[in-house]
Amino acid sequence: MRRRVVITGLGAVTPLGNNVKDTWTALAAGKSGIRPITIFDASHFPTKIAGEIKNLNTDAWTGKNGSFRFMGRNSLFALEAAHEAFKDAGLQKNKLNHERFGIYMGAGDGGFDFREYGEIVSRSIDQDSMSVNVRAYFENVLKNLKSAEVLEQEPSQVVRHLADTFEAAGPVSNCLTACAASSQALGEASRLIREGYADVMLSGGAHSMIHPLGVAGFNLLTALSTRNESPERASRPFDKNRDGFVLSEGAGVLILEELEHAKKRGATIYAELVGYGGTADAFRLTDPHSEGRGAAQAMRLALKDASLSTTEIDYINAHGTSTELNDQIETHSVKTVFGEKAKQIPMSSIKSMLGHMIAAAGAVELIASVLTIRESLIPPTINYETPDEACDLDYVPNQARQKKVNTVLSNSFGFGGQNITLIAKRFES
Amino acid sequence: MKKRVVITGLGPVSALGEGADTFWSGIAAGRSGIDRVSFGEGDGALPRTAAQVPDFDPEKYVTQRKSLKVMARDIQLAMAGASLAMKDAGLAAPVAEPDRSGVIVGAGVLNHELDELAYSIQNSIGEKGNLDLKKFGQDGIPALFPLWLLKYLPNMPACHISILYDLRGFNNTITTGSSAGLQAVGEAFRILERGDADLMLAGGADSKVNPVGISQYQVMKVLSKAAETNPKNAYKPFDTAADGFVVGEGAGFLVLEELEHAKKRGAKIYAEITGFGSSGPSGCATAMKHALEEAEIAASGISYLQACGLGIPEEDTLELEALEKTFGGAIKDLSVGFSKPNIGFTGFAAGALDLIVSTLSLQQNTVPPVVTRPQFKKSSSFQWGEKSRSKKIQHAMTSAFGFGGQSASMVIEAYEGV
C-alpha cells in the first residue's frame, strides 16, 4: 500500500498579510495587496506597482541575533512562514526524528543591493572606452561588498537557514523553476514521503524580485502590467483588458507528513496531497506552447496520480497570471483536459489579489486551495470586468463563493516551460 | 517495486577538455587543467589562476546564433555537456519518447558580463556620482539588452536543453550551491526509480572564471593564494597547507535510464545507481549513511570514494570527520580520489563531474591519481596514489559537500548484466 501524504501545517507571508489567517481573510474578502512600489524609487520605471510585504516583524525568532542582518528578503520571508507552519503543525524539534525530517523549497535568489552595485560599476567605467576597467571593478568590489552579502544571493541560502534553524537532517533540496518552483518543491517533497525517504517535510517557496533589476528585466520582456494609476485593479486574470502580471513577493510554507506519523501524534490534518504531475513544454523560452500541450499533460498526470477522473475535481486554482497568453492558453488547456465539463468547474486566480510571487506563488496557492476545502469558500478572481471570448470559463468573478469543495487542482506554469499540477483532497481516514 | 536505474551516457566539459575520453585520459594521467588566465586589460590586480575550458566554442553545440545570444557562458557549457552525454548514450535530437524523457540541471545565480551593464549604469549616474534610480528607470532600462533576464535565469539551461532534445517530461533546476550537480542527478534517479520517466538527462554547469565571479570569491576569501604563484601544484585539498580553492568552470551531464529501457535499445551501460542521500549543510555523514543504507552495503564495501576535497581548511576538516564517522577503521583501506586539483572547483557542476570520474573509474577498474600529493593533518588517512592503479571497483561513492551548499552522496555499482 502506498504511503499517504497529508498537510498538517501552514505558514504564509504575503502582500495581504504576514500570516495565513490575515492572508485568507483578505482573499475571502476579495482585497488587493497591490500598491505603488516603496522598496526602491520606481517613479520613473515603466511599472511602478507591486505587491510588497509590509511591517514584517521577525523579532519572535531573530531576537538580537546579528546573523540575520544580511539575509535576503527571500530568507526572512521563508523563516517567518516556516516558524508559523512548524508551530501550526504542533511540531517540536526535540520530538522529531531529524533524519526523517527534510526540507524541499522552491526558493528564489536573495537579490542584491542594486544601488550599491551600480555605483561600484559606475566608478569602474573607463570613460574613453565606455567599458568596465577590470582592476577598478575588482578593487571597488573588495572595498564595498561583504562576504555574507555575496553568499546570501545564492538561492541555496534559504534552505541552509531553514535546515539549521529547524534541525532537519533528512533530504534537503531547493529548486528554482521560475513561477512553478514552489509547486514543484511540494510535489517532490510529497514524493519523498510517499517513497519512504522521509516522514515529515517542510516545503514551499520564498522569493522577492521587487528590486530594480527584477522589475527592469520583466519590463524589458513586456511581461508586467503598467496600469500604474490603479494598482489594486492592475492584476486582472482572464479579463479582456489585462495587460500583464504584477510582481509581488513573499513566502508560503507547508508541513507535509506521512499519514500514520501525523495520526500517531494527533496532528490536525488540513487535507491530503494526492496528485502531482510535472512536464515541460520544450517549446520556447518566453511563450507557453500554443496549444497548452505541456500544461494539459501536467493536469492529466496529476489526475492519474491521484486516481481521480475529470468529473471529480470541484475547483481549479489557476495559475492565472493576467498575461495575454497565459490566461488564454491555460483556459484552452483546461478545456482540453476537462472537455465540456470545464465550464462547470469554478476556476479562480488569487494572483488577481496577491500579484505574482514568482517562485513562492504555487505554495501560497496550495495553502489557499487547502483552506478552500476547509472553509467551503472559493476565493474570487477580482478585477474581472470585461469577458474575453478566448477565456470563457467560470472564473468566480469578484466575489468569493460558498461551495463544498472536496478536491482542488492547482496549476503552476514556469517561465521557460515547466508545468506543475498539484491536487489536494479533503481528508478521509 | 522500485525500478533499477543505470548510467548510459557521460558528458564532461572541463579544463581538461570536452567529452568522456579526453576527460578520462586527463584524470587518469593526473593532468591539471589549472593555469594562469587572462581577463583583459587591467586584470593584473585579480587572482588569475583558474581552470578554464580551453578554446571552448559554443557554436559546436548550439547552431542557432539567435539562441547563443541569450545564453550566459554557464548555459553554453550546459548545452555542451548535455549534447556530449546524449551523443555518448547514442541518442539524437529529438528523443523517441518525449513524454517519458526529462532533464534536471544543477544551477544557481549566473554571473553577468560586466560591460553589459556599463552603458545602462552610465546613463543612470546622478550629479553626485550616485546611482539615480529615476535616471535608471528612464534612460538606464532602455540601454539594457532586452532579453537580459533570459540570459541569467537559473532555470534557462534546463529550458534550452528540453527544447533541443524535445524532453517533455519532468524538468527541474536544483539550486543547492556546490552540491547542485550531484543533487540534480540524485533527483533524476528518484524520478526514474519511481517510474515517472524512462530517460533523464541530469547534471550541472557553472562558470565563475570571470571578473564578477573571481571578485565575489575574493570577497569571501576562499581562493588559494599559493596557487597564484604555483598554479599546477599548489591546490591541495586535505593538505596541511591547504589555503582555499582554484576556481574552475565546466559542465557535467549524465544520461540515466530505467534499466529495461536501456537494455531494450541496446545501450552501453556504465554502472547502476543504487543509493543516494542528501542532507543539510552539516549533514555530510548523514548523506553518506543514507546512500549506503539504500545501496544495502556496509561502508567497507566501497571500493572507491570520489571525495569532495574543496581545499578550504574548515570544509576539509568537516569532510574528513564525516569520512571517519562513516568508514570507521575501514578508512585506512579506502581508495580515494578527488578531482579539484585537476579541474578546479566547478561550483554547480562539481558534483556531476565527480560522479563522471567515479563512473569511469568503476568502468575502467582504475583508481585515478591525486596530483598534488597531500600531507594530511590528521593521523587517520585514506589510500591515494601518485599514479593510476588497477583495482576491481564494485561500488564507488561520490560526495558533494559544503561551501554554502547542502550535502549529497551517491553510490554506484558495477552492472553485470543481470
PDB file of C-alpha atoms in Angstrom, chain A residues 285, chain B residues 74-76 78-79 82 103 105-108 110 150-163 171 173 205 253:
ATOM      1  CA  LEU A 285      11.860  30.273 -23.783  1.00  0.00           C
TER       2      LEU A 285
ATOM      3  CA  ASP B  74      27.155  28.704 -17.940  1.00  0.00           C
ATOM      4  CA  ILE B  75      24.240  27.898 -20.252  1.00  0.00           C
ATOM      5  CA  GLN B  76      26.556  27.371 -23.218  1.00  0.00           C
ATOM      6  CA  ALA B  78      25.425  23.162 -20.100  1.00  0.00           C
ATOM      7  CA  MET B  79      24.427  22.754 -23.746  1.00  0.00           C
ATOM      8  CA  ALA B  82      24.165  17.755 -22.344  1.00  0.00           C
ATOM      9  CA  VAL B 103      16.050  16.939 -17.657  1.00  0.00           C
ATOM     10  CA  VAL B 105      20.100  20.784 -14.074  1.00  0.00           C
ATOM     11  CA  GLY B 106      22.077  21.960 -11.066  1.00  0.00           C
ATOM     12  CA  ALA B 107      22.430  25.738 -11.323  1.00  0.00           C
ATOM     13  CA  GLY B 108      22.247  28.952  -9.335  1.00  0.00           C
ATOM     14  CA  LEU B 110      24.769  33.167 -13.016  1.00  0.00           C
ATOM     15  CA  LEU B 150      16.622  35.312 -20.026  1.00  0.00           C
ATOM     16  CA  LYS B 151      20.363  35.108 -20.224  1.00  0.00           C
ATOM     17  CA  TYR B 152      20.756  34.671 -16.477  1.00  0.00           C
ATOM     18  CA  LEU B 153      17.653  32.965 -15.078  1.00  0.00           C
ATOM     19  CA  PRO B 154      18.837  29.763 -13.349  1.00  0.00           C
ATOM     20  CA  ASN B 155      16.166  27.599 -14.983  1.00  0.00           C
ATOM     21  CA  MET B 156      17.184  28.543 -18.508  1.00  0.00           C
ATOM     22  CA  PRO B 157      19.799  25.779 -19.013  1.00  0.00           C
ATOM     23  CA  ALA B 158      17.100  23.162 -18.429  1.00  0.00           C
ATOM     24  CA  CYS B 159      14.719  25.014 -20.763  1.00  0.00           C
ATOM     25  CA  HIS B 160      17.219  25.204 -23.608  1.00  0.00           C
ATOM     26  CA  ILE B 161      18.119  21.539 -23.198  1.00  0.00           C
ATOM     27  CA  SER B 162      14.463  20.473 -23.126  1.00  0.00           C
ATOM     28  CA  ILE B 163      13.817  22.391 -26.340  1.00  0.00           C
ATOM     29  CA  ASN B 171      12.034  19.423 -15.890  1.00  0.00           C
ATOM     30  CA  THR B 173      16.520  23.112 -11.765  1.00  0.00           C
ATOM     31  CA  ALA B 205      27.059  23.686 -15.265  1.00  0.00           C
ATOM     32  CA  PHE B 253      25.916  15.717 -17.597  1.00  0.00           C
TER      33      PHE B 253
END
